mmCIF file of C-alpha atoms in Angstrom:
data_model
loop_
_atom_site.group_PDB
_atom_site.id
_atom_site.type_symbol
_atom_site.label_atom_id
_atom_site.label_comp_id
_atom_site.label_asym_id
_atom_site.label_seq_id
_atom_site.Cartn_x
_atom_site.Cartn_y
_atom_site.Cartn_z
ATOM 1 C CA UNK A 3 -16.063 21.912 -14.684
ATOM 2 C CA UNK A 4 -12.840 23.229 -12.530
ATOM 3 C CA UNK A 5 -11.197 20.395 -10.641
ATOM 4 C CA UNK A 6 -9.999 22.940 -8.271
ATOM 5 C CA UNK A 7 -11.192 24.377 -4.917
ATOM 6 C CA UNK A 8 -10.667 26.640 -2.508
ATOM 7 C CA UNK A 9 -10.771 25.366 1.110
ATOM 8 C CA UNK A 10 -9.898 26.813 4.644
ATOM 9 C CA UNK A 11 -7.451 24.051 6.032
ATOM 10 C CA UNK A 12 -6.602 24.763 9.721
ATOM 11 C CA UNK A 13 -3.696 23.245 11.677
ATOM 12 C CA UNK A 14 -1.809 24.137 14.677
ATOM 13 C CA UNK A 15 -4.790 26.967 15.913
ATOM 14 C CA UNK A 16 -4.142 28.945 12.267
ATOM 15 C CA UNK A 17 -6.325 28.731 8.895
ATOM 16 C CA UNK A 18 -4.556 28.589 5.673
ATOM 17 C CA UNK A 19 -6.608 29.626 2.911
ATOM 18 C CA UNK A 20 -5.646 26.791 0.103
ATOM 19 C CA UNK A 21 -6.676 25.955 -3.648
ATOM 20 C CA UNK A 22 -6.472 22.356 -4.079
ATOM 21 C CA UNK A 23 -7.300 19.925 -6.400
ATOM 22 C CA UNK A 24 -11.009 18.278 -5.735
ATOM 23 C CA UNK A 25 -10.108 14.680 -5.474
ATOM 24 C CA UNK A 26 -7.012 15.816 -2.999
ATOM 25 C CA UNK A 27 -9.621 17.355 -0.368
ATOM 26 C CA UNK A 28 -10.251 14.121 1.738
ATOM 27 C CA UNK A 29 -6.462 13.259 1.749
ATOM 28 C CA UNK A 30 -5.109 17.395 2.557
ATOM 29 C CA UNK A 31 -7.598 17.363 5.648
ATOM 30 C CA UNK A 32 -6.046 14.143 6.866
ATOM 31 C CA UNK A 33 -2.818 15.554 6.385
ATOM 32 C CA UNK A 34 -3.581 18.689 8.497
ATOM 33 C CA UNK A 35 -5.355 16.075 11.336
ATOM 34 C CA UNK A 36 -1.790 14.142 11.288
ATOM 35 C CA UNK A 37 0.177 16.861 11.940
ATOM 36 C CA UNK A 38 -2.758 18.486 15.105
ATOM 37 C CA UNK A 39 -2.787 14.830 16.445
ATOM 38 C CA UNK A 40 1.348 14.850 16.524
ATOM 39 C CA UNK A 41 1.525 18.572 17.722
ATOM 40 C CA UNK A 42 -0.725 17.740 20.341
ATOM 41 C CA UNK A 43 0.802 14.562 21.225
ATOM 42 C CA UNK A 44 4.250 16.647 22.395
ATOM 43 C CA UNK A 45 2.442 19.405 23.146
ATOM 44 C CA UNK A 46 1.062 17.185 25.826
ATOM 45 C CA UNK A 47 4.610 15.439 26.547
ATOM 46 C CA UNK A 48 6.715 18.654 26.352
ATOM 47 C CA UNK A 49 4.566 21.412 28.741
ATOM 48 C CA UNK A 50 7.444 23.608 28.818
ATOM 49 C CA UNK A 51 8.640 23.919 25.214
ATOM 50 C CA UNK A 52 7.991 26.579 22.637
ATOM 51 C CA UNK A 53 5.412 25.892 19.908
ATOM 52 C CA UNK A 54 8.073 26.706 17.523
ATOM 53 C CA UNK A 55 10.474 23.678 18.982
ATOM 54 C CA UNK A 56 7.104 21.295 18.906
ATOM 55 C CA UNK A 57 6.443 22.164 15.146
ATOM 56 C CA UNK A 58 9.917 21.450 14.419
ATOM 57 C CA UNK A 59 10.191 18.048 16.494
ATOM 58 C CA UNK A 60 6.836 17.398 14.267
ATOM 59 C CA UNK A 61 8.768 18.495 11.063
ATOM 60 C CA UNK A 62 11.322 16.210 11.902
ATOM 61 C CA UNK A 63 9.403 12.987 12.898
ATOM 62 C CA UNK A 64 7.254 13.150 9.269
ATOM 63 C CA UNK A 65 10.701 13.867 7.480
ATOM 64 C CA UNK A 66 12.135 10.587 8.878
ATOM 65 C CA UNK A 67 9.087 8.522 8.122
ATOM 66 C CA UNK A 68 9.231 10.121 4.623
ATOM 67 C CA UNK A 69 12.457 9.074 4.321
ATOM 68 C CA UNK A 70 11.995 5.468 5.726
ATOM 69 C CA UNK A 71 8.943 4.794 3.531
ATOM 70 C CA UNK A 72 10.826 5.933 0.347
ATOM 71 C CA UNK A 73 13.747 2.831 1.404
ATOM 72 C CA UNK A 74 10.919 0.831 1.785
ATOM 73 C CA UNK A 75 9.616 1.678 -1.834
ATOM 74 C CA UNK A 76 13.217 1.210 -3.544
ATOM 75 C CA UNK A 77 12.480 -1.732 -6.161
ATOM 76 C CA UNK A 78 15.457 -1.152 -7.883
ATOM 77 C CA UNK A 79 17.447 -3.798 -6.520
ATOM 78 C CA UNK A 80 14.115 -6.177 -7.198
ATOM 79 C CA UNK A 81 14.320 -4.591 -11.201
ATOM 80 C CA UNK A 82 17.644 -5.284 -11.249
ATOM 81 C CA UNK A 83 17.444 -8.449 -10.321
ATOM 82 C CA UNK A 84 14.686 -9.747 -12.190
ATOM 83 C CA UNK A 85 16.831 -8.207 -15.283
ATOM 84 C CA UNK A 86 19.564 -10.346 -14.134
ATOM 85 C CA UNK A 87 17.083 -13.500 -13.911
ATOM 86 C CA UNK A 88 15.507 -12.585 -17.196
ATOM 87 C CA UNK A 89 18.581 -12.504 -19.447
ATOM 88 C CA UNK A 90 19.462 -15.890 -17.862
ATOM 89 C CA UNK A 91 16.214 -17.669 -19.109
ATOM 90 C CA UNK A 92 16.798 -16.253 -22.207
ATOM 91 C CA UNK A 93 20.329 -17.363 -22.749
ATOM 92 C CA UNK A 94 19.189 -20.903 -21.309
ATOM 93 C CA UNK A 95 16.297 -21.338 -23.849
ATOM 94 C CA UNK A 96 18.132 -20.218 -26.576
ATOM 95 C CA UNK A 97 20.872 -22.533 -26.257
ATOM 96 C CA UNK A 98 17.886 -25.228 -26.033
#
């Protein structure tokens, strides 16, 4: 059985003809329905700017929430600490 598919995914008025994997489907299509409800948020806020400008401002806003989400996902200073912790315990117990 092929895991891929082929799927028409339309955002911002265009199709895009895609091949995706089958158990990606349900979370490209949200993807492209993020990005139409956000265009037409500052589409509806910014009358007089060009679509181009409005994708970008898009661009931008997912970029920084990208970026914030990935500092919220750092556990190396959790890994690092629990190392720290660890080899602590260890030296404690063994000294017992």
């Amino acid at each position: 059985m092929n895991d891929k598919i082929k799927i028409n995914l339309k955002m911002a008025g265009a199709s895009y003809p895609l091949t995706i994997n089958r158990e990606d489907e349900e979370m490209v299509r949200e993807a492209a329905k993020q990005v139409d409800i956000r265009l037409n948020a500052y589409r509806e806020h910014y009358l007089n700017v060009s679509l181009e400008r409005i994708i970008a401002m898009v661009a931008y806003q997912f970029a920084l929430e990208n970026l914030r989400l990935k500092d919220c996902n750092d556990t190396e200073p959790y890994t690092a600490k629990i190392k720290e912790l660890t080899e602590v315990l260890e030296t404690y117990f063994k000294e017992q």
